[in-house]
Coordinates of C-alpha atoms and ligand atoms in Angstrom, one line a residue:
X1 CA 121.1 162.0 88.4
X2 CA 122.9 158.9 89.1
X3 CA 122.3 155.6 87.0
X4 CA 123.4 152.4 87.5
X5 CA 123.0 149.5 84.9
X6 CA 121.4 146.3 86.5
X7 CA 121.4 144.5 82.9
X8 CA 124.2 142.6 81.8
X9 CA 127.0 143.9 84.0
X10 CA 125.7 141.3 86.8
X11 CA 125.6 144.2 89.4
X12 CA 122.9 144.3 91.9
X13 CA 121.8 148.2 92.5
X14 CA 122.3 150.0 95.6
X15 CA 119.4 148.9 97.7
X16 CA 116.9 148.8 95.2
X17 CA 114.5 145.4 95.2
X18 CA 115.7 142.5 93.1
X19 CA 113.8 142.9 89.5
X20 CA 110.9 140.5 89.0
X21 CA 110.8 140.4 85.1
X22 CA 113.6 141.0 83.1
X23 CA 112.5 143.3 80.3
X24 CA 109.6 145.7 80.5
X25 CA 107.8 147.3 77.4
X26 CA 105.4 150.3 77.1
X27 CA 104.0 150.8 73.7
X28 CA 100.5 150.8 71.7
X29 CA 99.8 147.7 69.8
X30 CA 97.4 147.5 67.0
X31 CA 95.5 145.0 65.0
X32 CA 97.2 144.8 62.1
X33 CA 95.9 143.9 58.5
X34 CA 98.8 141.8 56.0
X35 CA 97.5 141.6 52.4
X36 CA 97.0 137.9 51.1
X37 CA 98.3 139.4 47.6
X38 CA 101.2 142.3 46.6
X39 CA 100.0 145.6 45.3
X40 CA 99.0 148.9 46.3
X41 CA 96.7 149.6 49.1
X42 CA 94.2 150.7 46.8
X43 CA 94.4 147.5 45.0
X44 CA 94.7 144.7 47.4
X45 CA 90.9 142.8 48.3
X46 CA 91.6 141.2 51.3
X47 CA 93.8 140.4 54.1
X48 CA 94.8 138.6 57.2
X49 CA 94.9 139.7 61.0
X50 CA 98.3 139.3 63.1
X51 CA 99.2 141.6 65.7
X52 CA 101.6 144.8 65.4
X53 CA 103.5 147.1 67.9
X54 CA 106.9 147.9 68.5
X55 CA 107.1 147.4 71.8
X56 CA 104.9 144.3 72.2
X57 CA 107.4 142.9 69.4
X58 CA 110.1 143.3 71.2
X59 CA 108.1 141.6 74.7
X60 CA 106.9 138.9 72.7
X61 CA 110.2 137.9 70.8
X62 CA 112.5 138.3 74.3
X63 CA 109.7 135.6 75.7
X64 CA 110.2 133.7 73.3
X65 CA 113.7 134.0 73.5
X66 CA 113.2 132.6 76.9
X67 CA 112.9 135.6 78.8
X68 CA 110.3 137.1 81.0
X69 CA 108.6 140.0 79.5
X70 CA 105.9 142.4 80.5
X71 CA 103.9 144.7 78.5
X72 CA 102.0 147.9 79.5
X73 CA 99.5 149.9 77.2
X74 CA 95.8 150.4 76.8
X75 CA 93.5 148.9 74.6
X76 CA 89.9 149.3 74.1
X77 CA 87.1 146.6 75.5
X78 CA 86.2 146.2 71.9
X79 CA 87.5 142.4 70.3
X80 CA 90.3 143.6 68.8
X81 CA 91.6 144.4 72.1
X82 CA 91.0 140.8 73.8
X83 CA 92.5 140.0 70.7
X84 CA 95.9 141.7 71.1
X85 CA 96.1 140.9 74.5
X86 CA 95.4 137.1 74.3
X87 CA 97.7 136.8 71.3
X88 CA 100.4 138.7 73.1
X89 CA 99.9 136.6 76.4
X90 CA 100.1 133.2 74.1
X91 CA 103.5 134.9 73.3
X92 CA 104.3 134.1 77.3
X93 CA 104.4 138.3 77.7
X94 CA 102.6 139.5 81.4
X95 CA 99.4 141.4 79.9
X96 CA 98.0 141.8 83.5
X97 CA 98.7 145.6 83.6
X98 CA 97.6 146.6 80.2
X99 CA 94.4 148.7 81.0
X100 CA 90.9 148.4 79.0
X101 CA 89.3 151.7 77.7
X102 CA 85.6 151.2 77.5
X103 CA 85.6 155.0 75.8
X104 CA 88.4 154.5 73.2
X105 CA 88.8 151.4 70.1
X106 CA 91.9 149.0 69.7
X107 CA 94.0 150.8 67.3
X108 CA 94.1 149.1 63.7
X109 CA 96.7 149.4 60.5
X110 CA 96.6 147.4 57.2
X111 CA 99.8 147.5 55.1
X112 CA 101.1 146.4 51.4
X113 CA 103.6 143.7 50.6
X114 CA 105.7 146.2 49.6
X115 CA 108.5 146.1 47.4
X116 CA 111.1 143.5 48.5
X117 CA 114.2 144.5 46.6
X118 CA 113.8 148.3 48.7
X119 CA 111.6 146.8 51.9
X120 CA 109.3 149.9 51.9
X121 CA 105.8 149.3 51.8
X122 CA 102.7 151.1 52.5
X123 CA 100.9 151.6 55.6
X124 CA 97.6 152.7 57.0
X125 CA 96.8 153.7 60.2
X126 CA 93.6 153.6 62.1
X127 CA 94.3 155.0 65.7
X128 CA 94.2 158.6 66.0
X129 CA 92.3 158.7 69.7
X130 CA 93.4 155.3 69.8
X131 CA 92.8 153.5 73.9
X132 CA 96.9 153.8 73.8
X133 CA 96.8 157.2 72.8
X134 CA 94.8 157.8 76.2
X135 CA 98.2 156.7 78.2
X136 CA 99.6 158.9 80.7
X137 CA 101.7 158.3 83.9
X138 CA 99.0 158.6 86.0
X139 CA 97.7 155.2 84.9
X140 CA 100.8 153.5 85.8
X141 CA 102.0 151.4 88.6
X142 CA 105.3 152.1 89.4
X143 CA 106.3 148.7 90.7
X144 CA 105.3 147.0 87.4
X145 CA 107.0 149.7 85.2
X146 CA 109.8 149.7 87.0
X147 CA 110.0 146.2 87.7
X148 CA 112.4 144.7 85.5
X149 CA 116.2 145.1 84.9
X150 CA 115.5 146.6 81.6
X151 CA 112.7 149.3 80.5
X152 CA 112.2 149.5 76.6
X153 CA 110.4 152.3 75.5
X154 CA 110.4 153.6 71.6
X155 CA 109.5 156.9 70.0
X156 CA 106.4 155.8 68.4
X157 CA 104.7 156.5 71.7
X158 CA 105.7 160.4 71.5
X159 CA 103.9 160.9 68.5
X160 CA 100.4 159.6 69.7
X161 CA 99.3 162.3 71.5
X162 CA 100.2 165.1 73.8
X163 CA 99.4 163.1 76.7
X164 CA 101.8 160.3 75.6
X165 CA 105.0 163.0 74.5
X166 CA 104.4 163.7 78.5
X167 CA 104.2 160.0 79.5
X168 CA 107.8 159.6 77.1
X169 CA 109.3 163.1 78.7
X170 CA 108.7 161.9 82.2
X171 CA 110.1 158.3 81.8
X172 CA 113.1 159.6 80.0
X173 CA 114.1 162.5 82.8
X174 CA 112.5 161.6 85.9
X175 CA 113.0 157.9 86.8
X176 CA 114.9 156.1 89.3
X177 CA 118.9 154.9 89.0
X178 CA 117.4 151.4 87.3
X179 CA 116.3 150.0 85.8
X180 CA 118.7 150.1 82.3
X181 CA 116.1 152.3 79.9
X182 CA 116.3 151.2 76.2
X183 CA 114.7 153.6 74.0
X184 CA 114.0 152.8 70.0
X185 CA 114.0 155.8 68.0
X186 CA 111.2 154.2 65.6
X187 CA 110.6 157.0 63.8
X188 CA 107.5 156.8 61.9
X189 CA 107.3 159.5 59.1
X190 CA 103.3 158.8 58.8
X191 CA 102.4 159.9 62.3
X192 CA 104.6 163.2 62.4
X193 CA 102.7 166.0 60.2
X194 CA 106.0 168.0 60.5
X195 CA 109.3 166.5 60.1
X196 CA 110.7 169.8 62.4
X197 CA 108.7 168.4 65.3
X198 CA 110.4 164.8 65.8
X199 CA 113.8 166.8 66.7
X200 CA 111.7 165.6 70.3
X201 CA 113.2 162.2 69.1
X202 CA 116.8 163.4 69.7
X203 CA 115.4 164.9 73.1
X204 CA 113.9 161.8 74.3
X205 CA 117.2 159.3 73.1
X206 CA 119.4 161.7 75.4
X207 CA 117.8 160.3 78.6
X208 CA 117.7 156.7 78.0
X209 CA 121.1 154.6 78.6
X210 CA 120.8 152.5 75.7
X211 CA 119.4 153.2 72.4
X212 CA 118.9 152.3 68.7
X213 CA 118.1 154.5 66.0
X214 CA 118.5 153.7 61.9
X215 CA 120.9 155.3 60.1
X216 CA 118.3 156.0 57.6
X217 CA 115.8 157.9 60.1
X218 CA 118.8 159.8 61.6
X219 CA 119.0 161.3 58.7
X220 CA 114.9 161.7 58.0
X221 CA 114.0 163.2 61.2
X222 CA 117.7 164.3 62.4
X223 CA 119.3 165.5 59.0
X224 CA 122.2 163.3 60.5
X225 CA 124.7 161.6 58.1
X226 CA 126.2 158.1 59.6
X227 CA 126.9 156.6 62.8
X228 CA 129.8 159.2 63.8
X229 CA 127.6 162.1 63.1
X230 CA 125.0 160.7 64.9
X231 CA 127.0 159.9 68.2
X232 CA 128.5 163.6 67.9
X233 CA 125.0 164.4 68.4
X234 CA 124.2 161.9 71.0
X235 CA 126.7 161.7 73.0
X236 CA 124.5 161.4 76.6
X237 CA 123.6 157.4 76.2
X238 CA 126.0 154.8 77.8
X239 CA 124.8 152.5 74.7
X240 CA 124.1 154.0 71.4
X241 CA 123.1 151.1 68.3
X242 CA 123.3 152.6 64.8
X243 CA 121.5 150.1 62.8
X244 CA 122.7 150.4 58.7
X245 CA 120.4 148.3 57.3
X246 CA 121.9 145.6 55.2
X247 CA 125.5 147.2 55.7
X248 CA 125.3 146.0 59.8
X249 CA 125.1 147.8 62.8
X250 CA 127.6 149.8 64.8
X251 CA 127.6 150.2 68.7
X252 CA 129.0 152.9 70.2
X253 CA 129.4 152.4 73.9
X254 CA 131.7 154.4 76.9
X255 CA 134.0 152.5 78.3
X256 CA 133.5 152.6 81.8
X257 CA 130.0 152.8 83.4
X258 CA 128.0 156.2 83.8
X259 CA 128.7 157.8 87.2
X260 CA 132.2 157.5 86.0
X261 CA 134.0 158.9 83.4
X262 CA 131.9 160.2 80.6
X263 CA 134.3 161.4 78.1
X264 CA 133.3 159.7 74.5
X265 CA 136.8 159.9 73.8
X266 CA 137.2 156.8 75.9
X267 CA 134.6 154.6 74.6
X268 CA 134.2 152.2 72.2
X269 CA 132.7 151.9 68.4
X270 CA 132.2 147.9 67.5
X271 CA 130.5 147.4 63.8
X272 CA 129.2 144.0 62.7
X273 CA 127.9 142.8 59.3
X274 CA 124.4 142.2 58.5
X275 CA 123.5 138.7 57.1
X276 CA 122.3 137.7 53.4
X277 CA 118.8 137.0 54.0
X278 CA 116.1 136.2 51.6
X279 CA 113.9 139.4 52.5
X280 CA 110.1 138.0 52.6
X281 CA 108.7 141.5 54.7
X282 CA 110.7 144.0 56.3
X283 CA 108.5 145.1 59.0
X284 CA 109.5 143.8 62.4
X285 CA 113.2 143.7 61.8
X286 CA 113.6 146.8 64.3
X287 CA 112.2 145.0 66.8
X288 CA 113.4 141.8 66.4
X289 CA 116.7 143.4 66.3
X290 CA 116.3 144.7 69.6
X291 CA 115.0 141.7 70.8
X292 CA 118.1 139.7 70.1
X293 CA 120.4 142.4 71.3
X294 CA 118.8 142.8 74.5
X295 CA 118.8 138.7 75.2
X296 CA 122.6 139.3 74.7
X297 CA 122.5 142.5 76.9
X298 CA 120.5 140.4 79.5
X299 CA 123.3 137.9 79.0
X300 CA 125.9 140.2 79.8
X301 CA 127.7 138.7 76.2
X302 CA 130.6 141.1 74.6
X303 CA 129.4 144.4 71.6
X304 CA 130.2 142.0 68.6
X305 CA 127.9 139.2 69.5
X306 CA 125.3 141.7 70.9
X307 CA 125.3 143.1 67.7
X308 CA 125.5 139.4 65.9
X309 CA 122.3 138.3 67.9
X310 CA 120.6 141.3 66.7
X311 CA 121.4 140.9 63.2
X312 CA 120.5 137.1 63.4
X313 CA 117.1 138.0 65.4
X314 CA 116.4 140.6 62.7
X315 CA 117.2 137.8 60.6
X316 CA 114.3 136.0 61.4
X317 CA 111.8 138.6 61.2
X318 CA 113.1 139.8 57.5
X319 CA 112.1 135.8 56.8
X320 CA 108.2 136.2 57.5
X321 CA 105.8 137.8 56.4
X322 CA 104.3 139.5 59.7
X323 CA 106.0 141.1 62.3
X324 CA 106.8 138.0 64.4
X325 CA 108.9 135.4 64.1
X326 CA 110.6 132.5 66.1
X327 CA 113.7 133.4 67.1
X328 CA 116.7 131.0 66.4
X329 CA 117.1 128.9 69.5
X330 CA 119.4 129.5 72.3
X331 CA 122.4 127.0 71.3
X332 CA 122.4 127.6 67.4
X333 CA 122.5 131.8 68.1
X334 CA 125.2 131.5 70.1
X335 CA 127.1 128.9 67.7
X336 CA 126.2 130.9 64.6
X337 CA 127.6 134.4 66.6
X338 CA 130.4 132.5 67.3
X339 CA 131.2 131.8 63.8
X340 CA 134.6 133.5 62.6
X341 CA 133.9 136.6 60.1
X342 CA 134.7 134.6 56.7
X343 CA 131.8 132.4 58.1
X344 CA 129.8 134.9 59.4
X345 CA 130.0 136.7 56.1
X346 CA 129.1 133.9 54.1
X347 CA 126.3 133.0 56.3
X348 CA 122.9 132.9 53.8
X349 CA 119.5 132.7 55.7
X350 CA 116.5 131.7 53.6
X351 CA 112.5 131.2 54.9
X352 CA 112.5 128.3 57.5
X353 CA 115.6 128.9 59.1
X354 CA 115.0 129.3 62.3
X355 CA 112.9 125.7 62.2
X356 CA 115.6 124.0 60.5
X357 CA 117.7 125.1 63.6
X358 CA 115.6 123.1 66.2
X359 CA 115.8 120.2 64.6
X360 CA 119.2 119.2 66.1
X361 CA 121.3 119.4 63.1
X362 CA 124.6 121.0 63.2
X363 CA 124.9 124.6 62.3
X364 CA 126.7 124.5 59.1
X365 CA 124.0 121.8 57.6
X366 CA 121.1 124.3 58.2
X367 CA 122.1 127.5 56.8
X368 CA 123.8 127.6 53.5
X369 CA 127.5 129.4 53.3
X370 CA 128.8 131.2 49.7
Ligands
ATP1 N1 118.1 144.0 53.5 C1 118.6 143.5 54.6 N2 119.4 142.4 54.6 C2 119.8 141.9 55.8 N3 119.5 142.4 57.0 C3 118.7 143.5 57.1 C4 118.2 144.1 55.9 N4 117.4 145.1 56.3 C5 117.5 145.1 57.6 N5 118.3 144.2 58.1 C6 118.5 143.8 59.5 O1 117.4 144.3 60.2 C7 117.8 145.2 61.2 C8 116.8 146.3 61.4 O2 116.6 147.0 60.2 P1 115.9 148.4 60.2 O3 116.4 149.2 61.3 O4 115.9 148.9 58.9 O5 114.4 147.9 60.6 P2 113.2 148.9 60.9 O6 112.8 149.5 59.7 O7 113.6 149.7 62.1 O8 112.2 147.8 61.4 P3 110.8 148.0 62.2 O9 109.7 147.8 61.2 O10 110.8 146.9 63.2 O11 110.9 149.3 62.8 C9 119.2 145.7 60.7 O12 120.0 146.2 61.7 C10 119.7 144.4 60.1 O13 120.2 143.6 61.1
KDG2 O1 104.5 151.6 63.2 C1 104.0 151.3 64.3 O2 103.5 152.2 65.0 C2 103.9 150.0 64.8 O3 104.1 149.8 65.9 C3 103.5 149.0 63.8 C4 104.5 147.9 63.5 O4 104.1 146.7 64.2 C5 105.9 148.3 63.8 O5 106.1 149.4 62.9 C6 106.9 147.3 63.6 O6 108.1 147.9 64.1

């Protein structure tokens, strides 16, 4: 099959409609449960409700990144669903072909603080024969999934049922030239009984043409150790995002554009340094990492401050407690990424950040530099 990239690269596809949106997400979301105090699950008396979901994290931080943004799913008719999908549409994402399952509940999960010196943190899930779970492609329109210049899709999905491995398996061999399909890995060790199973993972990531997988679950689900390992094994995606926690990220990418030469030999590997951030919550970052790479992808902007946006996006999210967060605006982003890499090292990102950088200050008066 022949793909062509209609993101970034500002080509218009062979005779394929103009996209209406520019990023389009697929994923369950879930009512999700913070604690009000740290401690174990077991321990903690009460908490408060946000909203969760890879995919919808990454459609509500692109919008409001100042994209447009579509998300598709299924929730139940219960409250919690017109609760995801009214928080997510305050977000500014397109809801309007997210289906209601009158037979199926909202999936739920509570989690713990967690430890911030490691990030990890505990998690409980409530959405085995989840609405989402329900998804297959039969309950899809074609013109709203395919309707944007990107696709983003993340492995999460593959391990809800059977019925929604098949959903991933079609979209990642069967689609059209465009749009560009951007696949997480998100591998979630809590909703794969066996470990042997989510080698689908590496399956799935071969068919999408950009993709972003931790270093860390490379080596969970993969037994892969490190970016070049990984790529050895991946070689099939034009785009391929190591993320290395608080190390940085590495991009591997070909050098010319699929249909063309496809020897890795030829590409490129760009790594950038993650940021000193005061870690409130780790959960997010992923997304938000994707988030703020894709806005640069969208952008058509060079590896190094695709990779910068993401770390800075990430950024955000590591400075919250929930999942969401308000992404730096536009202007600052692009003047922090811009930042030579004594700066950028010496960058230091505390809680408030982002808000300090809408109030029209300069740059270097808003984040502190060591
Ligand atoms: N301790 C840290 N310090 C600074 N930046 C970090 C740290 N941990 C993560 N990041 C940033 O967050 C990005 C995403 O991290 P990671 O891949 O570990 O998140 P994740 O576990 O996938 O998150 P999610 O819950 O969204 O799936 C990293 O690429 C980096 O930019
Ligand atoms: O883990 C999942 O399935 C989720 O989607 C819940 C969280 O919101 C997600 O992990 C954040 O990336």
């Amino acid at each position: 099959m022949t793909r062509s990239s209609n993101a970034g690269d500002g080509q218009a596809p062979d005779g394929a409609p103009v996209p209406d949106i520019d990023v389009v997400c697929l994923g369950e979301s879930m009512v999700t449960f913070l604690p009000r105090l740290p401690g174990r699950l077991a321990d903690v008396p009460s908490f408060d409700r946000a909203i969760g979901g890879a995919e919808s994290n990454v459609a509500c931080t692109l919008a409001r990144t100042g994209h447009t943004t579509r998300w598709i799913s299924r929730v139940g008719t219960d409250g919690f669903g017109d609760h995801l999908l009214g928080a997510i549409a305050d977000c500014g994402v397109d809801v309007r072909h997210v289906r209601r399952d009158p037979l199926r509940p909202t999936g739920v999960y509570f989690r713990t603080a967690g430890d911030r010196a490691t990030g990890t943190h505990e998690v409980a899930y409530y959405r085995a024969g989840s609405a989402a779970s329900a998804m297959t492609a039969a309950d899809l329109d074609p013109a709203a999934l395919y309707g944007g210049r990107i696709l983003h899709l993340s492995g999460i999905t593959a391990a809800l049922s059977a019925d929604c491995l098949g959903l991933l398996t079609e979209l990642t061999t069967r689609r059209p030239g465009r749009p560009l399909l951007s696949f997480d890995v998100n591998y979630r060790p809590g909703l794969w009984q066996d470990t042997a199973r989510a080698r689908v993972l590496l399956d799935l990531a071969r068919g999408a043409d950009l993709v972003f997988v931790g270093d860390d679950e490379a080596r969970d689900a993969w037994g892969l150790h490190g970016p070049r390992a990984i790529r050895e094994a991946l070689p099939e995606p034009h785009t391929l995002v190591v993320k290395q926690g608080k190390a940085g990220a590495t991009v591997f990418r070909r050098t010319r554009e699929p249909g063309g030469c496809c020897d890795d030999a030829t590409g490129t590997a760009t790594f950038v340094p993650a940021l000193d951030v005061d870690l409130v919550a780790a959960t997010g970052a992923g997304d938000a990492f994707a988030a703020g790479f894709l806005s640069a992808t969208l952008r058509g902007l060079p590896d190094r401050a695709r990779l910068r946006h993401g770390h800075l996006w990430a950024a955000a999210a590591l400075t919250v407690p929930g999942d969401l967060a308000t992404p730096p605006s536009r202007p600052y982003a692009d003047r922090l990424a811009a930042l030579d890499d004594p700066a950028w090292a010496g960058l230091h990102l505390a809680p408030g950040w982002t808000d300090a950088a809408t109030s029209g200050h300069r740059a270097d008066e808003e984040v502190s530099t060591h």
